[in-house]
CSV table of C-alpha atoms and ligand atoms in Angstrom, one decimal:
chain,number,residue,atom,x,y,z
A,1,MET,CA,3.5,20.2,1.2
A,2,MET,CA,2.4,18.4,4.4
A,3,THR,CA,3.2,20.0,7.7
A,4,ASN,CA,4.0,18.1,10.9
A,5,GLY,CA,0.6,19.0,12.4
A,6,ASP,CA,-1.3,17.4,9.6
A,7,THR,CA,-3.3,14.2,10.5
A,8,VAL,CA,-2.2,11.1,8.6
A,9,TRP,CA,-4.3,8.0,8.4
A,10,ILE,CA,-2.4,4.8,7.5
A,11,THR,CA,-4.0,1.4,6.7
A,12,GLY,CA,-2.0,-1.8,7.0
A,13,ALA,CA,-0.3,0.0,9.9
A,14,SER,CA,0.0,-3.2,12.0
A,15,SER,CA,3.0,-4.5,10.1
A,16,GLY,CA,5.6,-4.0,7.4
A,17,ILE,CA,5.6,-0.8,5.2
A,18,GLY,CA,2.6,0.7,7.0
A,19,GLU,CA,4.2,0.3,10.4
A,20,ALA,CA,7.5,1.7,9.1
A,21,LEU,CA,5.8,4.7,7.6
A,22,ALA,CA,3.9,5.3,10.9
A,23,LEU,CA,7.3,5.4,12.7
A,24,GLU,CA,8.7,7.9,10.2
A,25,PHE,CA,5.7,10.2,10.6
A,26,ALA,CA,5.9,9.7,14.4
A,27,SER,CA,9.5,10.9,14.5
A,28,ARG,CA,8.1,14.2,13.1
A,29,GLY,CA,5.5,14.3,15.8
A,30,THR,CA,2.7,13.9,13.3
A,31,PRO,CA,-0.9,13.0,14.6
A,32,LEU,CA,-1.6,9.5,13.4
A,33,ILE,CA,-4.6,7.2,12.8
A,34,LEU,CA,-3.4,3.6,12.6
A,35,SER,CA,-5.7,1.0,11.0
A,36,ALA,CA,-5.6,-2.7,10.2
A,37,ARG,CA,-7.6,-5.7,11.5
A,38,ARG,CA,-5.3,-6.8,14.4
A,39,GLU,CA,-5.9,-4.4,17.3
A,40,ASP,CA,-3.1,-5.8,19.5
A,41,GLU,CA,-0.5,-5.2,16.7
A,42,LEU,CA,-1.8,-1.7,16.3
A,43,ALA,CA,-1.4,-1.1,20.0
A,44,ARG,CA,2.2,-2.3,19.7
A,45,VAL,CA,2.9,0.1,16.8
A,46,LYS,CA,1.2,2.9,18.7
A,47,ASN,CA,3.7,2.4,21.6
A,48,LEU,CA,6.6,2.6,19.2
A,49,CYS,CA,5.1,5.8,17.6
A,50,VAL,CA,4.9,7.4,21.1
A,51,GLU,CA,8.6,6.4,21.7
A,52,ARG,CA,9.5,8.0,18.4
A,53,GLY,CA,7.9,11.3,19.1
A,54,THR,CA,4.1,11.6,18.6
A,55,GLU,CA,2.2,12.4,21.8
A,56,ALA,CA,0.1,9.4,23.0
A,57,ASN,CA,-3.1,11.3,22.7
A,58,ALA,CA,-2.2,12.1,19.1
A,59,VAL,CA,-2.2,8.5,18.0
A,60,MET,CA,-5.5,6.8,17.4
A,61,ILE,CA,-6.0,3.1,16.9
A,62,LEU,CA,-8.8,2.6,14.5
A,63,PRO,CA,-9.2,-1.2,13.7
A,64,LEU,CA,-10.9,-1.9,10.4
A,65,ASP,CA,-11.2,-4.5,7.7
A,66,VAL,CA,-11.0,-2.7,4.4
A,67,THR,CA,-13.4,-5.3,2.9
A,68,ASN,CA,-16.2,-4.4,5.3
A,69,GLU,CA,-17.5,-1.7,3.0
A,70,THR,CA,-20.7,-1.0,4.9
A,71,ALA,CA,-18.7,-0.2,8.1
A,72,LEU,CA,-16.4,2.3,6.4
A,73,PRO,CA,-18.5,5.5,6.3
A,74,ASP,CA,-18.9,5.4,10.2
A,75,ILE,CA,-15.2,4.5,10.6
A,76,VAL,CA,-14.3,7.5,8.4
A,77,GLN,CA,-16.5,9.8,10.6
A,78,THR,CA,-14.7,8.5,13.7
A,79,ALA,CA,-11.3,9.2,12.0
A,80,LYS,CA,-12.4,12.7,11.1
A,81,ALA,CA,-13.6,13.4,14.6
A,82,PHE,CA,-10.1,12.7,16.0
A,83,THR,CA,-8.6,16.0,15.0
A,84,GLY,CA,-11.3,17.4,12.8
A,85,ARG,CA,-9.3,16.8,9.7
A,86,ILE,CA,-8.0,14.0,7.5
A,87,ASP,CA,-5.0,15.5,5.7
A,88,MET,CA,-3.5,12.3,4.3
A,89,LEU,CA,-4.8,8.8,3.7
A,90,ILE,CA,-2.2,6.1,2.9
A,91,ASN,CA,-4.0,3.1,1.4
A,92,ASN,CA,-1.4,0.6,2.3
A,93,ALA,CA,-3.3,-2.5,3.4
A,94,GLY,CA,-2.8,-5.4,1.0
A,95,ILE,CA,-2.3,-9.1,0.4
A,96,SER,CA,-0.2,-10.8,-2.2
A,97,GLN,CA,-0.5,-14.2,-4.0
A,98,ARG,CA,1.9,-17.1,-4.6
A,99,ALA,CA,0.1,-19.5,-7.0
A,100,LEU,CA,-0.1,-20.2,-10.7
A,101,CYS,CA,-3.3,-19.1,-12.5
A,102,ILE,CA,-4.2,-22.8,-13.2
A,103,ASP,CA,-4.2,-23.5,-9.5
A,104,THR,CA,-6.0,-20.3,-8.3
A,105,ASP,CA,-9.6,-20.6,-7.3
A,106,MET,CA,-12.0,-17.8,-8.4
A,107,ALA,CA,-12.8,-17.2,-4.7
A,108,THR,CA,-9.1,-16.4,-4.2
A,109,TYR,CA,-9.1,-13.9,-7.1
A,110,ARG,CA,-12.1,-12.3,-5.6
A,111,ARG,CA,-10.5,-12.1,-2.2
A,112,LEU,CA,-7.4,-10.4,-3.7
A,113,PHE,CA,-9.6,-7.9,-5.4
A,114,GLU,CA,-11.8,-7.3,-2.3
A,115,VAL,CA,-8.7,-6.4,-0.2
A,116,ASP,CA,-6.3,-4.9,-2.8
A,117,VAL,CA,-8.8,-3.0,-5.0
A,118,PHE,CA,-12.4,-2.6,-3.7
A,119,GLY,CA,-11.2,-2.0,-0.1
A,120,GLN,CA,-8.9,0.8,-1.3
A,121,ILE,CA,-11.6,2.3,-3.6
A,122,ALA,CA,-14.3,2.2,-0.9
A,123,LEU,CA,-12.1,3.9,1.8
A,124,THR,CA,-10.8,6.5,-0.7
A,125,LYS,CA,-14.4,7.3,-1.8
A,126,ALA,CA,-15.5,7.7,1.8
A,127,VAL,CA,-12.6,10.1,2.6
A,128,LEU,CA,-12.8,12.1,-0.6
A,129,PRO,CA,-15.7,14.3,0.3
A,130,ILE,CA,-13.9,15.4,3.5
A,131,MET,CA,-10.8,16.4,1.5
A,132,LEU,CA,-12.9,18.1,-1.1
A,133,GLU,CA,-14.6,20.1,1.6
A,134,GLN,CA,-11.2,20.9,3.2
A,135,GLU,CA,-10.0,21.9,-0.3
A,136,SER,CA,-6.8,20.0,0.5
A,137,GLY,CA,-5.6,16.5,1.2
A,138,HIS,CA,-3.2,13.8,0.0
A,139,LEU,CA,-4.2,10.4,-1.1
A,140,ALA,CA,-1.5,7.7,-1.5
A,141,VAL,CA,-1.6,4.0,-2.4
A,142,THR,CA,1.0,1.4,-1.9
A,143,ALA,CA,0.8,-0.2,-5.4
A,144,SER,CA,3.8,-2.3,-6.5
A,145,VAL,CA,6.2,-2.9,-9.3
A,146,ALA,CA,3.6,-5.7,-9.9
A,147,GLY,CA,1.3,-2.8,-10.8
A,148,LYS,CA,3.5,-2.1,-13.8
A,149,VAL,CA,5.0,-5.5,-14.8
A,150,GLY,CA,3.4,-8.9,-14.9
A,151,ALA,CA,5.2,-11.5,-12.7
A,152,PRO,CA,4.5,-15.3,-12.4
A,153,GLN,CA,2.6,-16.7,-9.5
A,154,ARG,CA,0.9,-13.3,-9.0
A,155,THR,CA,-1.8,-13.1,-11.8
A,156,GLY,CA,-4.4,-11.8,-9.3
A,157,TYR,CA,-2.0,-9.6,-7.4
A,158,CYS,CA,-0.6,-8.0,-10.6
A,159,ALA,CA,-4.1,-7.5,-11.9
A,160,ALA,CA,-5.1,-5.8,-8.6
A,161,LYS,CA,-2.1,-3.6,-8.5
A,162,HIS,CA,-2.4,-2.6,-12.2
A,163,ALA,CA,-6.0,-1.7,-11.3
A,164,MET,CA,-4.9,0.5,-8.5
A,165,MET,CA,-2.3,2.4,-10.7
A,166,GLY,CA,-5.1,3.1,-13.1
A,167,PHE,CA,-7.6,4.1,-10.5
A,168,PHE,CA,-5.3,6.5,-8.7
A,169,ASP,CA,-3.8,8.0,-11.9
A,170,ALA,CA,-7.3,8.7,-13.1
A,171,LEU,CA,-8.4,10.1,-9.7
A,172,ARG,CA,-5.3,12.5,-9.8
A,173,ALA,CA,-6.6,13.9,-13.0
A,174,GLU,CA,-10.0,14.6,-11.4
A,175,VAL,CA,-8.9,16.1,-8.1
A,176,ALA,CA,-5.5,17.9,-8.7
A,177,HIS,CA,-7.3,21.2,-9.4
A,178,ARG,CA,-9.3,20.8,-6.1
A,179,GLY,CA,-6.1,20.9,-4.0
A,180,ILE,CA,-5.8,17.2,-3.5
A,181,LYS,CA,-2.6,15.3,-4.3
A,182,VAL,CA,-2.4,11.7,-5.3
A,183,THR,CA,0.7,9.6,-4.9
A,184,THR,CA,1.2,6.1,-6.2
A,185,ILE,CA,4.0,4.1,-4.6
A,186,THR,CA,5.7,1.2,-6.5
A,187,PRO,CA,7.8,-0.9,-4.2
A,188,GLY,CA,9.9,-3.7,-5.4
A,189,PHE,CA,10.9,-6.5,-2.9
A,190,ILE,CA,10.7,-5.2,0.6
A,191,ARG,CA,11.5,-7.3,3.7
A,192,THR,CA,8.1,-7.6,5.3
A,193,ALA,CA,5.6,-10.4,6.1
A,194,ILE,CA,4.0,-9.9,2.6
A,195,SER,CA,4.9,-13.4,1.3
A,196,GLN,CA,4.1,-15.1,4.6
A,197,ASN,CA,0.6,-13.6,4.3
A,198,ALA,CA,0.2,-14.2,0.6
A,199,LEU,CA,-2.6,-16.4,-0.6
A,200,LYS,CA,-2.1,-19.8,-2.2
A,201,GLY,CA,-4.5,-20.9,-4.9
A,202,ASP,CA,-7.0,-22.3,-2.5
A,203,GLY,CA,-6.9,-19.0,-0.4
A,204,SER,CA,-4.8,-20.4,2.4
A,205,ARG,CA,-1.8,-18.6,3.7
A,206,PHE,CA,1.5,-19.2,1.8
A,207,GLY,CA,3.3,-19.0,5.2
A,208,GLN,CA,6.9,-18.6,3.9
A,209,THR,CA,9.3,-15.8,3.3
A,210,ASP,CA,10.4,-16.3,-0.2
A,211,ASN,CA,13.9,-15.6,-1.5
A,212,ASN,CA,13.0,-12.4,-3.2
A,213,ILE,CA,11.5,-10.9,-0.1
A,214,ALA,CA,14.3,-12.2,2.2
A,215,GLY,CA,16.8,-10.4,-0.1
A,216,GLY,CA,14.7,-7.3,-0.4
A,217,MET,CA,15.1,-3.8,0.9
A,218,ASP,CA,15.0,-3.1,4.6
A,219,VAL,CA,11.5,-1.8,5.5
A,220,GLY,CA,12.8,1.2,7.4
A,221,ASP,CA,14.9,2.3,4.3
A,222,CYS,CA,11.8,1.8,2.2
A,223,ALA,CA,9.8,4.1,4.4
A,224,ARG,CA,12.5,6.8,4.3
A,225,VAL,CA,12.5,6.7,0.5
A,226,ILE,CA,8.8,7.1,0.5
A,227,MET,CA,8.9,10.0,3.0
A,228,ARG,CA,11.4,11.8,0.7
A,229,GLY,CA,9.0,11.3,-2.2
A,230,PHE,CA,6.1,12.7,-0.2
A,231,ASP,CA,8.2,15.7,0.9
A,232,LYS,CA,9.2,16.4,-2.8
A,233,GLY,CA,5.6,15.9,-4.0
A,234,THR,CA,6.7,13.1,-6.3
A,235,PRO,CA,3.5,11.7,-7.9
A,236,GLU,CA,4.9,8.2,-8.4
A,237,ILE,CA,7.5,6.8,-6.0
A,238,PRO,CA,9.5,3.8,-7.0
A,239,VAL,CA,11.3,2.1,-4.1
A,240,GLY,CA,13.5,-1.0,-3.9
A,241,LYS,CA,17.1,-2.0,-4.3
A,242,GLY,CA,17.1,-5.1,-6.5
A,243,ALA,CA,17.1,-6.0,-10.2
A,244,GLU,CA,13.2,-5.8,-10.1
A,245,MET,CA,13.5,-2.0,-10.1
A,246,HIS,CA,15.0,-2.2,-13.6
A,247,ALA,CA,11.8,-3.9,-14.8
A,248,LEU,CA,10.0,-0.5,-14.6
A,249,TRP,CA,12.1,1.1,-17.4
A,250,ILE,CA,12.7,-2.2,-19.3
A,251,LYS,CA,8.9,-2.7,-19.5
A,252,ARG,CA,8.4,0.9,-20.6
A,253,PHE,CA,11.1,1.1,-23.3
A,254,PHE,CA,11.6,-2.5,-24.3
A,255,PRO,CA,8.4,-4.4,-23.5
A,256,ARG,CA,9.3,-7.5,-25.6
A,257,LEU,CA,12.5,-7.9,-23.6
A,258,MET,CA,10.5,-7.6,-20.3
A,259,PHE,CA,8.0,-10.3,-21.5
A,260,LYS,CA,10.9,-12.6,-22.3
A,261,VAL,CA,12.6,-12.1,-19.0
A,262,ALA,CA,9.4,-12.6,-17.1
A,263,SER,CA,8.6,-15.8,-19.1
A,264,ARG,CA,12.0,-17.2,-18.2
A,265,ILE,CA,11.4,-16.5,-14.5
A,266,GLY,CA,8.0,-18.2,-14.9
A,267,GLN,CA,9.5,-21.3,-16.5
A,268,ALA,CA,12.2,-21.5,-13.8
A,269,GLU,CA,9.7,-21.3,-11.0
A,270,GLN,CA,7.7,-24.3,-12.2
B,1,LIG,N1,6.8,-6.1,0.8
B,1,LIG,C1,6.8,-6.0,-0.5
B,1,LIG,O1,7.8,-6.5,-1.1
B,1,LIG,C2,5.8,-5.2,-1.3
B,1,LIG,C3,6.1,-4.9,-2.6
B,1,LIG,C4,5.1,-4.1,-3.3
B,1,LIG,C5,4.0,-3.7,-2.7
B,1,LIG,N2,3.7,-4.0,-1.4
B,1,LIG,C6,2.5,-3.6,-0.8
B,1,LIG,O2,2.7,-2.9,0.4
B,1,LIG,C7,1.6,-3.0,1.2
B,1,LIG,C8,2.0,-3.4,2.6
B,1,LIG,O3,2.4,-4.7,2.6
B,1,LIG,P1,3.7,-5.2,3.5
B,1,LIG,O4,4.8,-5.5,2.6
B,1,LIG,O5,3.9,-4.2,4.6
B,1,LIG,O6,3.1,-6.6,4.0
B,1,LIG,P2,2.5,-7.0,5.4
B,1,LIG,O7,3.6,-6.9,6.4
B,1,LIG,O8,1.9,-8.3,5.2
B,1,LIG,O9,1.4,-5.9,5.8
B,1,LIG,C9,0.1,-6.0,5.2
B,1,LIG,C10,-0.8,-5.1,6.0
B,1,LIG,O10,-2.1,-5.0,5.5
B,1,LIG,C11,-3.0,-5.3,6.5
B,1,LIG,N3,-4.2,-5.9,6.0
B,1,LIG,C12,-4.3,-7.0,5.3
B,1,LIG,N4,-5.6,-7.3,5.0
B,1,LIG,C13,-6.3,-6.3,5.5
B,1,LIG,C14,-7.7,-6.1,5.5
B,1,LIG,N5,-8.6,-6.9,5.0
B,1,LIG,N6,-8.2,-4.9,6.2
B,1,LIG,C15,-7.3,-4.1,6.8
B,1,LIG,N7,-5.9,-4.3,6.8
B,1,LIG,C16,-5.5,-5.4,6.1
B,1,LIG,C17,-2.3,-6.1,7.5
B,1,LIG,O11,-2.8,-6.0,8.8
B,1,LIG,P3,-3.9,-7.0,9.6
B,1,LIG,O12,-3.4,-8.4,9.2
B,1,LIG,O13,-3.7,-6.6,11.0
B,1,LIG,O14,-5.2,-6.6,9.1
B,1,LIG,C18,-0.9,-5.5,7.5
B,1,LIG,O15,-0.8,-4.4,8.3
B,1,LIG,C19,0.6,-4.0,0.5
B,1,LIG,O16,-0.4,-3.2,-0.2
B,1,LIG,C20,1.5,-4.7,-0.4
B,1,LIG,O17,0.8,-5.2,-1.6
B,1,LIG,C21,4.6,-4.8,-0.7
C-alpha cells in the first residue's frame, strides 16, 4: 500500500489521464515527478498540483521524450535524486492511431511502437534496479481496452497495447516476490486529447475529437477510479463508462461474438 509521502513519477503528465492522476495524487500531498515532452504544459500542471495540495518544492518537472532511449538512464538518476526514492512509476505517455491498416505506413507503425511499447519498456527497465534495491515499488502502465480487444482503425495501437499487457503481466510474475507491484490499467473511451493527437496513416496528426472520445468518461472520474484501484491493490484496473467496457468480458467468454461485433463496427466505419 502506497503512503502519501511516497514519490510518484507520472509520464504523459502534461495532459489527459496523466494530468488528472497527478491532481489526484496532489490532493493527497504526494511528492510528484511530472514528465512529458512539453515543458510549458508540465509547468501548468505543476501549478495545479500545488493548488491541490502538494508543496511546490515537492513537485519536479522532468521533461522527457520516452523514445529518446539513450537519455533515459541519466533522466532516471535525476528523478531518483529528487527525494532519494522512486516509489511508483506510472507509464502513461502514449499516442493512438486513426487509420486503416491498408493506409498505414510502416514508419507510422514503428512510431506507435517506439512511443507506446519501447519507450515504456526502456523507462521501466531503467527504473527497475532502483525498485529492486529499495525492495519495494509500484510499476503501472496505462494500457487500454484496445490491449484486450482488436478495434478497427487501430491495428498498430491495439498491437502496441496488447504488447504492453503481455510485458507487464510477465514482469509482475518476475518481481512480485521482490516487493514490487505491477498494475495494468485498461481504460475505455476517456475524454482527453487522445484522438486529436492520434496518428493518421502517414504519421500526421488526426486532429479531431472523434465521437467515441467526445462521449467518453470524464477524465477526473477516470483518475478517481484508477486511484481506488491503486489503493485496493487491484492488479488490472478497467475504467470507462460506455459499451466498450462490455467488450472485455464478451471477448473473454464469447470471442466469436466479439469478432462479429468488431467487424460490424469496422464495416460501418469505412
Ligand atoms: N483517452 C482514452 O480514451 C484512452 C483510452 C485507453 C488508453 N489511453 C491511454 O492513456 C494514456 C494517456 O492518454 P490520454 O488519453 O491522456 O491522451 P493525451 O491527452 O493525448 O495524453 C498523452 C500524453 O502522452 C504524452 N506523450 C506523447 N508522446 C510522448 C513521448 N514521445 N514522450 C513523452 N510523453 C509523450 C503527451 O505529452 P507531450 O505531448 O507533452 O509529450 C501527453 O501528456 C495513453 O497511453 C493512452 O494510450 C487513453
